[in-house]
Coordinates of C-alpha atoms in Angstrom, one line a residue:
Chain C
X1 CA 0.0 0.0 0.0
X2 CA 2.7 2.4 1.1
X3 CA 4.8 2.0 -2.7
X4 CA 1.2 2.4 -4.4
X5 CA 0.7 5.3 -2.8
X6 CA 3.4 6.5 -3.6
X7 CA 3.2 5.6 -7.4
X8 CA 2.2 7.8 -10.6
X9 CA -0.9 6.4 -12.4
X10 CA 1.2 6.3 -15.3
X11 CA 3.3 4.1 -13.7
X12 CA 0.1 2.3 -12.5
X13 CA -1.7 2.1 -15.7
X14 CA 0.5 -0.4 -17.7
X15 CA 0.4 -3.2 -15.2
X16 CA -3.3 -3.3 -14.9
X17 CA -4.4 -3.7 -18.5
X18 CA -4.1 -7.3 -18.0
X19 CA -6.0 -8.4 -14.7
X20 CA -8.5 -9.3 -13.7
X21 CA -11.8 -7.5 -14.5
X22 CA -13.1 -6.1 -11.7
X23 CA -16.4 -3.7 -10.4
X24 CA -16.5 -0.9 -8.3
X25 CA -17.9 -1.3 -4.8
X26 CA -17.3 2.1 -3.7
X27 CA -16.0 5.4 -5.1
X28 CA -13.5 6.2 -6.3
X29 CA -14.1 9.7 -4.5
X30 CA -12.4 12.5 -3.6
X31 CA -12.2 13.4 0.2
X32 CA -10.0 15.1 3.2
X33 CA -8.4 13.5 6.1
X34 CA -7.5 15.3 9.0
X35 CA -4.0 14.8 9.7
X36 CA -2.5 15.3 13.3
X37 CA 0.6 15.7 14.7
X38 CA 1.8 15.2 18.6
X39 CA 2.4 18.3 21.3
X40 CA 6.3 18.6 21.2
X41 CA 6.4 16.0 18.8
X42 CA 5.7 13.3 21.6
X43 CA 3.0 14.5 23.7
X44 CA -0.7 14.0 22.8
X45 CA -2.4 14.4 19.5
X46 CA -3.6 17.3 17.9
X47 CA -5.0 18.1 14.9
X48 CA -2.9 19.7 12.7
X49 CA -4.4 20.2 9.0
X50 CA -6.7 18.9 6.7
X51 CA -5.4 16.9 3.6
X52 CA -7.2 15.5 0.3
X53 CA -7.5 12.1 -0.5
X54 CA -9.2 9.7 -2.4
X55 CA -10.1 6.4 -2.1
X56 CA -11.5 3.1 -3.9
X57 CA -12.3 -0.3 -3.3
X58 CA -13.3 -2.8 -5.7
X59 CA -13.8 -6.1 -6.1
X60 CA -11.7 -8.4 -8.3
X61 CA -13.1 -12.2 -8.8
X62 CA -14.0 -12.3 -5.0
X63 CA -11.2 -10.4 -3.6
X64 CA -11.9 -7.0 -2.4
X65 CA -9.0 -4.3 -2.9
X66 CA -8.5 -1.0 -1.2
X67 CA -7.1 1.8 -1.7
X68 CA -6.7 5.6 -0.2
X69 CA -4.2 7.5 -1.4
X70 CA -3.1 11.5 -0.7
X71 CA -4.1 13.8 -3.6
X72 CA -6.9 13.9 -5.7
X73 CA -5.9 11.7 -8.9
X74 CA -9.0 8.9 -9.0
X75 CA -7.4 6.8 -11.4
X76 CA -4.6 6.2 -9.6
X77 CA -6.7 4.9 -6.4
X78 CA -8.5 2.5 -8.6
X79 CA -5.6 1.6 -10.3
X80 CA -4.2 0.7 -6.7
X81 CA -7.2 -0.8 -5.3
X82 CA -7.0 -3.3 -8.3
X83 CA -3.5 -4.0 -7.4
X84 CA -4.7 -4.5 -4.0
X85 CA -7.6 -7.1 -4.9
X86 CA -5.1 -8.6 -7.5
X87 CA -2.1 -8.7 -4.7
X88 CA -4.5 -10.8 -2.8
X89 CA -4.7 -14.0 -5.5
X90 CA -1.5 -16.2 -4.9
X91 CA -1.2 -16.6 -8.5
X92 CA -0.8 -13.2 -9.3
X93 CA 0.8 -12.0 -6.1
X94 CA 5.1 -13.3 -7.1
X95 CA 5.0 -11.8 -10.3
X96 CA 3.4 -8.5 -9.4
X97 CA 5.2 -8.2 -6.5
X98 CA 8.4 -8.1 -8.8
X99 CA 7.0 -6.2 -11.6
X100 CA 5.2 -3.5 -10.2
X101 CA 6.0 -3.4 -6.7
X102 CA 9.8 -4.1 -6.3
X103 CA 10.8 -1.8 -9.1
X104 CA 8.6 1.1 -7.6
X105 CA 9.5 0.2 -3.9
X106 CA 13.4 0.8 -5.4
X107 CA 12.5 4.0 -7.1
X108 CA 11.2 5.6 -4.5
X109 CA 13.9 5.0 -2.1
X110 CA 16.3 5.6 -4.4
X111 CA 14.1 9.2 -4.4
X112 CA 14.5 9.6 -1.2
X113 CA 18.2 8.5 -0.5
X114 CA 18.9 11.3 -2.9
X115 CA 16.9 13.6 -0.6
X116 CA 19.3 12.5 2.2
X117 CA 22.6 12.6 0.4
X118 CA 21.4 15.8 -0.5
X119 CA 20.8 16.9 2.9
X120 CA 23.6 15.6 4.0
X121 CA 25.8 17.6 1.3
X122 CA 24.4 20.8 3.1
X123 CA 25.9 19.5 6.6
X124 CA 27.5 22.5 8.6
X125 CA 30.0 22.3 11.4
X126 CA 29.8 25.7 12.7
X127 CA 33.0 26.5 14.8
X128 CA 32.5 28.2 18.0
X129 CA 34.3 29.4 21.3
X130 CA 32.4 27.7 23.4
X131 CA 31.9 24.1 24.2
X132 CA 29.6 22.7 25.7
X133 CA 27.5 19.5 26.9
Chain T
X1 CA -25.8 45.2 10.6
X2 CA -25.5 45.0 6.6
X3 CA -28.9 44.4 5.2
X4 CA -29.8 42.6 2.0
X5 CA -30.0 45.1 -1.5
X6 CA -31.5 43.5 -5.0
X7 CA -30.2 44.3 -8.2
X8 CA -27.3 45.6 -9.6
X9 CA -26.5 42.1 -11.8
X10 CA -25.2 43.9 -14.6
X11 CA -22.6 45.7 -13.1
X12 CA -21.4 42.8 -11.2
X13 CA -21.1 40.9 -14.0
X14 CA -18.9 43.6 -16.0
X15 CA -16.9 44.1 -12.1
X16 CA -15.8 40.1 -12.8
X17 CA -15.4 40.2 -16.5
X18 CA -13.0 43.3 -15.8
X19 CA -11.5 41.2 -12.9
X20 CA -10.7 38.1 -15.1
X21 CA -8.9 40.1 -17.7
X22 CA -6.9 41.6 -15.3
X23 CA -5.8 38.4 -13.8
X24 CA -4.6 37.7 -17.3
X25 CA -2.9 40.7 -17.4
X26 CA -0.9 41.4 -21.0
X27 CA -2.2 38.8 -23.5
X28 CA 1.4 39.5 -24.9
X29 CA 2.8 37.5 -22.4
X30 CA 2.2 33.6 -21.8
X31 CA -0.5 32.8 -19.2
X32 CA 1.3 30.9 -15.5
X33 CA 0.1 27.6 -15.4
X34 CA -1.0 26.3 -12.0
X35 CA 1.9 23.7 -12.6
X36 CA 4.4 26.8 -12.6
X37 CA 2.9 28.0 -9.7
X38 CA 2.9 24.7 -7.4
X39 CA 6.3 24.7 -8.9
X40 CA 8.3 27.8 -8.8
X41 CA 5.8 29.8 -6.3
X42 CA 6.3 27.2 -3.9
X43 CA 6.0 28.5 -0.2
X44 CA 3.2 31.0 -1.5
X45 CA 1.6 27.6 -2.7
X46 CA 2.8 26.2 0.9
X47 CA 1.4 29.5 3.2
X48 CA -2.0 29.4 1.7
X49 CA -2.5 25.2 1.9
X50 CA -1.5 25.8 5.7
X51 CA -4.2 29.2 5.9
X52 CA -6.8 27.3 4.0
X53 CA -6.3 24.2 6.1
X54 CA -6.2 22.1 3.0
X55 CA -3.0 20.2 2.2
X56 CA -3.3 20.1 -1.5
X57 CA -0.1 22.0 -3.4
X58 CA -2.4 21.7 -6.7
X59 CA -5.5 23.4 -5.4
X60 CA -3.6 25.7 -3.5
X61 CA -1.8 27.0 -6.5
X62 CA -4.8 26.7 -8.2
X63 CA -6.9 29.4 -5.6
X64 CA -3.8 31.2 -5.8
X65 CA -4.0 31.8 -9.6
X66 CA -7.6 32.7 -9.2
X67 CA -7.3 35.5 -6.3
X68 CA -4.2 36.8 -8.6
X69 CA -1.6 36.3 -5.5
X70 CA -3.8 37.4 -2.8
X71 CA -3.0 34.4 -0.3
X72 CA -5.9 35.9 2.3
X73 CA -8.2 35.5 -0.7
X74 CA -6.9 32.4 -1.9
X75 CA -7.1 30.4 1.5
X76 CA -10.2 31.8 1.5
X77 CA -11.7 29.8 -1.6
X78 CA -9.6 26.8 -0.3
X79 CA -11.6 27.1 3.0
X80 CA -14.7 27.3 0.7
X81 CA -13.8 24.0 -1.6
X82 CA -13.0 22.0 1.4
X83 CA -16.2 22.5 2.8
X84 CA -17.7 20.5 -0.1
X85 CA -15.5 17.4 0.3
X86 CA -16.7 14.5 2.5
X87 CA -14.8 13.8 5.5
X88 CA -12.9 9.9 5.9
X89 CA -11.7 10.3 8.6
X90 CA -8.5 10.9 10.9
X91 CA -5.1 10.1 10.5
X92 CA -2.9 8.4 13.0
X93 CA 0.0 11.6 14.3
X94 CA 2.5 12.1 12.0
X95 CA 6.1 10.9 13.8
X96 CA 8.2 14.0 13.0
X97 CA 11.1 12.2 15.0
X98 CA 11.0 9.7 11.8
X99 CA 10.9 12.5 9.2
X100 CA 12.9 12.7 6.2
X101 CA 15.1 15.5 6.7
X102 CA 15.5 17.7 4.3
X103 CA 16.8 20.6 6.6
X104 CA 17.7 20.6 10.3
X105 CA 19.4 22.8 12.7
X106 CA 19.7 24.0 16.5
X107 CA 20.7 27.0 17.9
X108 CA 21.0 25.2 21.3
X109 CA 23.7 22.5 20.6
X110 CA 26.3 22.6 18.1
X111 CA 27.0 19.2 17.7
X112 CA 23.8 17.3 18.5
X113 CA 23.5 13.8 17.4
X114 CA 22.2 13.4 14.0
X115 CA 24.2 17.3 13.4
X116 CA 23.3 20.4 11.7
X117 CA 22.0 19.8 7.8
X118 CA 20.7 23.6 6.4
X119 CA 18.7 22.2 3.4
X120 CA 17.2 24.4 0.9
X121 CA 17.4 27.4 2.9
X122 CA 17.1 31.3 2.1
X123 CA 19.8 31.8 5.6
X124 CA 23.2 33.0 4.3
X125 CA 22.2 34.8 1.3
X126 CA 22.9 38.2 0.7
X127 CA 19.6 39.6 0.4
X128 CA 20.9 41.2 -2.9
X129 CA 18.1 41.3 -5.8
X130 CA 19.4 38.7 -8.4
X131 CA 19.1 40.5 -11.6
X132 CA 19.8 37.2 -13.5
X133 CA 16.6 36.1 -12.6
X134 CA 15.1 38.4 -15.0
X135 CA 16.6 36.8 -17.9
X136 CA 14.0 34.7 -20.4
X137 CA 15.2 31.2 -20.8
X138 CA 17.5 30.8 -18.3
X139 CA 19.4 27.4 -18.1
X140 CA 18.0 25.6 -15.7
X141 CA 20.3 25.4 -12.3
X142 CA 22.8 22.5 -11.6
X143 CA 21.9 20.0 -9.4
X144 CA 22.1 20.6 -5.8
X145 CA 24.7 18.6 -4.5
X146 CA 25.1 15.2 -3.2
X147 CA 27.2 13.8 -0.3
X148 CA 28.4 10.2 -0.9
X149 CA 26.8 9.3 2.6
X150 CA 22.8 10.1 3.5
X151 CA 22.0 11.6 6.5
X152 CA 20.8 9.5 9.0
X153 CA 18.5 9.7 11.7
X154 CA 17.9 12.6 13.9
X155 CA 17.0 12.2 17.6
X156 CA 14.7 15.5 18.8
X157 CA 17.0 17.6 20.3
X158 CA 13.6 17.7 23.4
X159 CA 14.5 14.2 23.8
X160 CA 18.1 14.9 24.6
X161 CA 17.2 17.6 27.6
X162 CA 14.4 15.4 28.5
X163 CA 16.9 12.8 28.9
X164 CA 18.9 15.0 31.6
X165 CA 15.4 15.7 33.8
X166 CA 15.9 19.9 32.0
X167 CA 12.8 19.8 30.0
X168 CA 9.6 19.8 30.9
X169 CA 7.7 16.5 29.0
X170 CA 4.8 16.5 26.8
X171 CA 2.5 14.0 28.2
X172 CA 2.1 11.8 25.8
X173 CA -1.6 10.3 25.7
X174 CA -3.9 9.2 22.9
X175 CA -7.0 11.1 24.0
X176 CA -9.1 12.1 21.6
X177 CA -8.2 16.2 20.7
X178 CA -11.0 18.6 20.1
X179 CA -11.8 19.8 16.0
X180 CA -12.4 23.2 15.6
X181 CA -13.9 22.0 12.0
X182 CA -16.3 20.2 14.2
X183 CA -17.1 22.3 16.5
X184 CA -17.0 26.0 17.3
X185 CA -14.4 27.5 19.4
X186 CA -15.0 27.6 22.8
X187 CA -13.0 28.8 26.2
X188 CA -11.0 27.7 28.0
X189 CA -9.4 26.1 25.2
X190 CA -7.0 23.3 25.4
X191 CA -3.3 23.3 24.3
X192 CA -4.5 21.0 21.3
X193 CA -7.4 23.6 20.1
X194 CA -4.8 25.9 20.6
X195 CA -2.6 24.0 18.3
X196 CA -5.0 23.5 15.7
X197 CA -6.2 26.9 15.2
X198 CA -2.5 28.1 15.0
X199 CA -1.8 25.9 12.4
X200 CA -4.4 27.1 10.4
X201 CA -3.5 30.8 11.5
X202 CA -2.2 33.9 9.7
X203 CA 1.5 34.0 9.2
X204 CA 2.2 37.8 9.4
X205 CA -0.2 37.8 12.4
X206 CA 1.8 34.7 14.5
X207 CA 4.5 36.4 13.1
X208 CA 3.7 40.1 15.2
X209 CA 2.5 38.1 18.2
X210 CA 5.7 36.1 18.2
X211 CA 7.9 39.0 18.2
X212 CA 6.1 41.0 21.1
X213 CA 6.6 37.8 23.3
X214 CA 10.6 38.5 22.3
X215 CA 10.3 42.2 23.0
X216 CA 9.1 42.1 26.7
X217 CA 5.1 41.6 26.0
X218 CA 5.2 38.1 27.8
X219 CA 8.2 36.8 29.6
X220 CA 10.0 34.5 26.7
X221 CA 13.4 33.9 26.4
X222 CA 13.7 31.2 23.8
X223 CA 15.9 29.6 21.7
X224 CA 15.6 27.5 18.9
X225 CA 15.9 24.0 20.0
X226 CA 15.2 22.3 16.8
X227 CA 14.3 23.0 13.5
X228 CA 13.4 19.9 11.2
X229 CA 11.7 20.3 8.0
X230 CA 11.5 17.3 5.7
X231 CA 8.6 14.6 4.9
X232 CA 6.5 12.5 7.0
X233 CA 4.8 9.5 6.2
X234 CA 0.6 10.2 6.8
X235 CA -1.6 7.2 7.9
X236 CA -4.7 5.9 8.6
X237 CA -6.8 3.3 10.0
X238 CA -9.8 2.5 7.8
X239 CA -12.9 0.9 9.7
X240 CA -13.4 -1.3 6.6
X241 CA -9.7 -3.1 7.4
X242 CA -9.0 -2.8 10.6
X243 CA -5.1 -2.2 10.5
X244 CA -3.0 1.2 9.3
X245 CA -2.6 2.0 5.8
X246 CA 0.4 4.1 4.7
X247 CA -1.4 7.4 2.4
X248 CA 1.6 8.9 1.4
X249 CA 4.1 11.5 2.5
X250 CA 3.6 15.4 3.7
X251 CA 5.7 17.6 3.9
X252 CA 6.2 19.6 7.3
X253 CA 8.0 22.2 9.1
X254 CA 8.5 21.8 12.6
X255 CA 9.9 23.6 15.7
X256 CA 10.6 23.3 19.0
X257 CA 11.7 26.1 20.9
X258 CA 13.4 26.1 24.5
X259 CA 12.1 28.0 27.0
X260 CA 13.1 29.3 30.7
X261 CA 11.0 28.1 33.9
X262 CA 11.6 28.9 37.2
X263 CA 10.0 25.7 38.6
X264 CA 7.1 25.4 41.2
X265 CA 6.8 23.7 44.7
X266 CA 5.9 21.0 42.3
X267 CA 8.3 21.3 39.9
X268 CA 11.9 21.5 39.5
X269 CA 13.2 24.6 37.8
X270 CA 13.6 23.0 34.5
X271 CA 13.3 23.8 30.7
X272 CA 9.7 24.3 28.7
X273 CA 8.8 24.2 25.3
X274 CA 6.5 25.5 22.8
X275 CA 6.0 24.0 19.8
X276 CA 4.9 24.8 16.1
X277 CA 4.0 22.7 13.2
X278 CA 2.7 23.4 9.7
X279 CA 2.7 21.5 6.8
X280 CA 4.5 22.5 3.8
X281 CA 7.9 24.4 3.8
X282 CA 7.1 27.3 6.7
X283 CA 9.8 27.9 9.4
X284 CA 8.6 30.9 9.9
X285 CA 5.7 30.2 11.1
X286 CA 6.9 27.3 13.1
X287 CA 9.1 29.5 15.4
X288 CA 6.4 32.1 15.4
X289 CA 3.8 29.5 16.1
X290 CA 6.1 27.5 19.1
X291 CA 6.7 31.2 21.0
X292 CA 2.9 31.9 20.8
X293 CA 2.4 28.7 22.2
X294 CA 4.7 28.7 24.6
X295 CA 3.3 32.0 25.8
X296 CA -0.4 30.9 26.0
X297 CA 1.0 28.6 28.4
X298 CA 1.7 30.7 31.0
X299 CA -1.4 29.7 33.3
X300 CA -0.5 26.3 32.9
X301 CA 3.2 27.3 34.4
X302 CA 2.0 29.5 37.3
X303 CA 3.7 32.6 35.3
X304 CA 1.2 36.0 35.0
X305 CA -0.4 36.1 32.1
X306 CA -0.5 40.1 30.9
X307 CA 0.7 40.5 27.4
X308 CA -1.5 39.9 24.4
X309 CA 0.1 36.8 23.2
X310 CA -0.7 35.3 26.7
X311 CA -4.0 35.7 26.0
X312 CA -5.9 32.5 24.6
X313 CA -8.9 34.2 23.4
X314 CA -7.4 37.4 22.1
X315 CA -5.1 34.7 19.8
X316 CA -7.7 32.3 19.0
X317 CA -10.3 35.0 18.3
X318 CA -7.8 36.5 15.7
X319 CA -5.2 34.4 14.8
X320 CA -7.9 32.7 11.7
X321 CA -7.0 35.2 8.6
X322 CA -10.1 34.4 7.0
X323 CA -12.6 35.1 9.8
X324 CA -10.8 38.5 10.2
X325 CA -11.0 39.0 6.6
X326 CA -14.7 38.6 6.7
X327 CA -15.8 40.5 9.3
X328 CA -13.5 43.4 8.0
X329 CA -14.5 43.1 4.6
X330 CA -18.2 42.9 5.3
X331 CA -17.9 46.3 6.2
X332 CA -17.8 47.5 2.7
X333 CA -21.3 45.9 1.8
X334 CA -24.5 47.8 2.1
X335 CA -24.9 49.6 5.7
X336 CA -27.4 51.9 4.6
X337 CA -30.4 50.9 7.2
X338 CA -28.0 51.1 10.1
X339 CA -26.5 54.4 8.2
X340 CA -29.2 55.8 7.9
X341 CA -30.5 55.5 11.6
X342 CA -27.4 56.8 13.0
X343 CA -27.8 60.2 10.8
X344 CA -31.2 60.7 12.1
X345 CA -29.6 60.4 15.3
X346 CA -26.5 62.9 14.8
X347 CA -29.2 65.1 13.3
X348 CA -30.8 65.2 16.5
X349 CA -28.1 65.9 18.8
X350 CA -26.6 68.7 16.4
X351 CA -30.1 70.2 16.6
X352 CA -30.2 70.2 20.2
X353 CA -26.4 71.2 20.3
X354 CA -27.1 73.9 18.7
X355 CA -30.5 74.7 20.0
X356 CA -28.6 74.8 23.4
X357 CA -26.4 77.5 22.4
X358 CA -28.3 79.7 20.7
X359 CA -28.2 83.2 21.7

């Protein structure tokens, strides 16, 4: 769930064309969810912001598969819900699981090592009088 | 009291057919897409999804498109679109200790574990107008740099003094905060209302209230603990499945700022905190929103509470952009009833003003 929600439709799309067929049970819609965050970072919840989302479950051959994902694109949660139900049939799961979710699961990480190797780049050692601790 | 007026269609309709050319501005020149503004306007895009309470970069550029830059009016019409969006539910807290870091720094400990990483920061920069930036069809900028090594993990600076017995804790509990989308404001309000309506507050007002808590109007004496700005994973707990679900990331600015406290007969003089979140890329508001909080404490911490930005209700009541927006702007529609009484009664007094005086 957390690589599909993470994924581009377009990056979605190709892997779909040949599962299952599937109906709609609900949506997909458009909605918000209230995210929170914690006093100090650790203390007790508050809530912090709305957010939009949009989710989709359907039912493939039996199987249901659900989706919410942040953002507003519908295809994409139906496209992930699918992957969901689809996920759930042992016969499908191995080779899905290396097509679609491997590859994507690297991607992203590789996205956000970047991110961290970028952060890291801007690492400052300030030089001071004092020390301290 | 405004009162109700008919009519007046057809100059209403030319007001907003004037009002939509001049959004456009000079045909000559190519029209922004909202892409360019989620994209290269990116902490307007970023001020107005934390004002409209909407976390949505593409509806956020979109609203600020529409109100031509004006980020009161655009969080406005993002207020107004979220209103006609079904509610799923509520996430689980966001765990900004797991965040990934794009920028964080302390002005409290140079060396704290996890170090100092400045991210994509305007700090250090001249402040000089770059006049290359008026160039057409510039190339675009080389890549930011990248360390061989990522940075790793970054402990909350909170926990470290925590850790010594010098900082006050947050209790941590799971009770259920109050929603001011839910229900109204209402007094005394709890640290988390408090919270929430910050995060949803004007900037440039936190921003004035922050500052007088620095300048004597409320006893602060902060430093930055931490600043952390960087993703965070968002999930939730649908009824349908019964476990968590993993949404997606959001990104968040976050501060925690170190306060003095004498202590109490109960407590130990230690450290306090405020504390300030706001999704998107907002330090400002962070810092601005941890020393407001930390000052609306002061009942809580036995201190006296005197100056405005000790005041919960003086905040709350006008800390929300768009309320104040409203009720100012309503001012410019029809008052002609209410007008119109109080010249009949300054008529009257003049009249017996003068009437008094008369020779």
């Amino acid at each position: 769930m957390a690589v599909l929600a993470r994924a581009a439709a377009d990056a979605l799309r190709p892997h779909c064309a040949r599962l299952p067929p599937h109906t709609r049970l609900r949506g997909p819609e458009i909605g918000l969810v209230m995210l929170r965050g914690r006093m100090g970072g650790d203390g007790a919840p508050f809530n912090l912001t709305e957010a939009t989302a949009t989710r989709c479950t359907v039912d493939m051959a039996g199987r249901m598969g659900h989706a919410t994902v942040l953002g507003r694109d519908m295809e994409k949660a139906e496209l992930a819900a699918m992957l969901d139900a689809a996920l759930q049939d042992p016969a499908l799961r191995p080779a899905l699981l290396a097509a679609v979710i491997a590859p994507l699961a690297a991607e992203q990480a590789e996205r956000r090592a970047r991110d961290a190797r970028r952060a890291e780049a801007t690492r400052v050692q300030f030089f001071t009088m004092a020390t301290m601790r | 009291m405004y009162v109700s007026v008919k009519g007046g269609e057809t100059a209403i309709g030319h007001a907003h057919a004037w009002l939509a050319e001049a959004r456009r501005g000079d045909t000559a020149l190519a029209e922004l897409s909202t892409a360019q503004i989620e994209q290269q306007l990116s902490l307007a895009v970023d001020r107005v999804m934390a004002e409209g309470a909407c976390a949505d970069r593409g509806l956020a550029a979109l609203a600020l498109k529409q109100a031509r830059g004006d980020s009161t009016e655009a969080a406005f019409l993002l207020r107004a679109y979220r209103t006609t969006l079904p509610r799923f539910g509520y996430a689980l807290p966001v765990d900004t200790a797991a965040m990934a870091i794009h920028r964080r720094i302390s002005s409290t400990y140079k060396d704290l574990p996890g170090g100092q990483v400045l991210g994509p920061t305007f700090d250090y920069t001249h402040r000089l107008l770059d006049f290359a930036l008026e160039a057409e069809g510039l190339a675009a900028p080389p890549p930011a740099a990248e360390a061989k090594e990522e940075a790793g993990r970054m402990p909350a600076v909170t926990a470290i003094l925590a850790q010594e017995g010098l900082m006050a804790p947050d209790l941590a509990s799971d009770a259920e905060p109050p929603d001011i989308t839910r229900e109204p404001l209402a007094f005394p309000a709890d640290r988390a209302l408090r919270l929430q309506a910050m995060a949803r507050g004007d900037e440039g007002f936190l921003l004035s209230l922050g500052y007088s808590t620095q300048r004597g109007y409320g006893n602060a004496h902060p430093f930055v603990g931490e600043i952390r700005m960087g993703e965070v994973r968002v999930e939730i707990e649908p009824p349908e499945l019964g476990f968590a679900i993993d949404i997606g990331d959001i990104m968040v600015s976050e501060c925690q700022m170190v306060n003095q406290f004498a202590g109490t007969a109960e407590a130990p003089p230690q450290f306090t905190r405020g504390y300030g979140l706001v999704v998107g890329q907002n330090e400002r508001k962070a810092m601005a929103m941890s020393l407001v909080d930390r000052a609306l404490r002061a009942p809580e911490l036995g201190e006296a509470a005197t100056a405005p930005a000790q005041s919960p209700e003086f905040v709350l009541y006008h800390c929300d952009n768009v309320e104040s927006t409203g009720f100012v702007e309503h001012l410019k529609l029809p008052h002609y009833v209410d007008f119109q009484s109080e010249l009949e009664k300054i008529r009257a007094i003049r009249a017996r003003w003068f009437a008094e005086r008369a020779p």
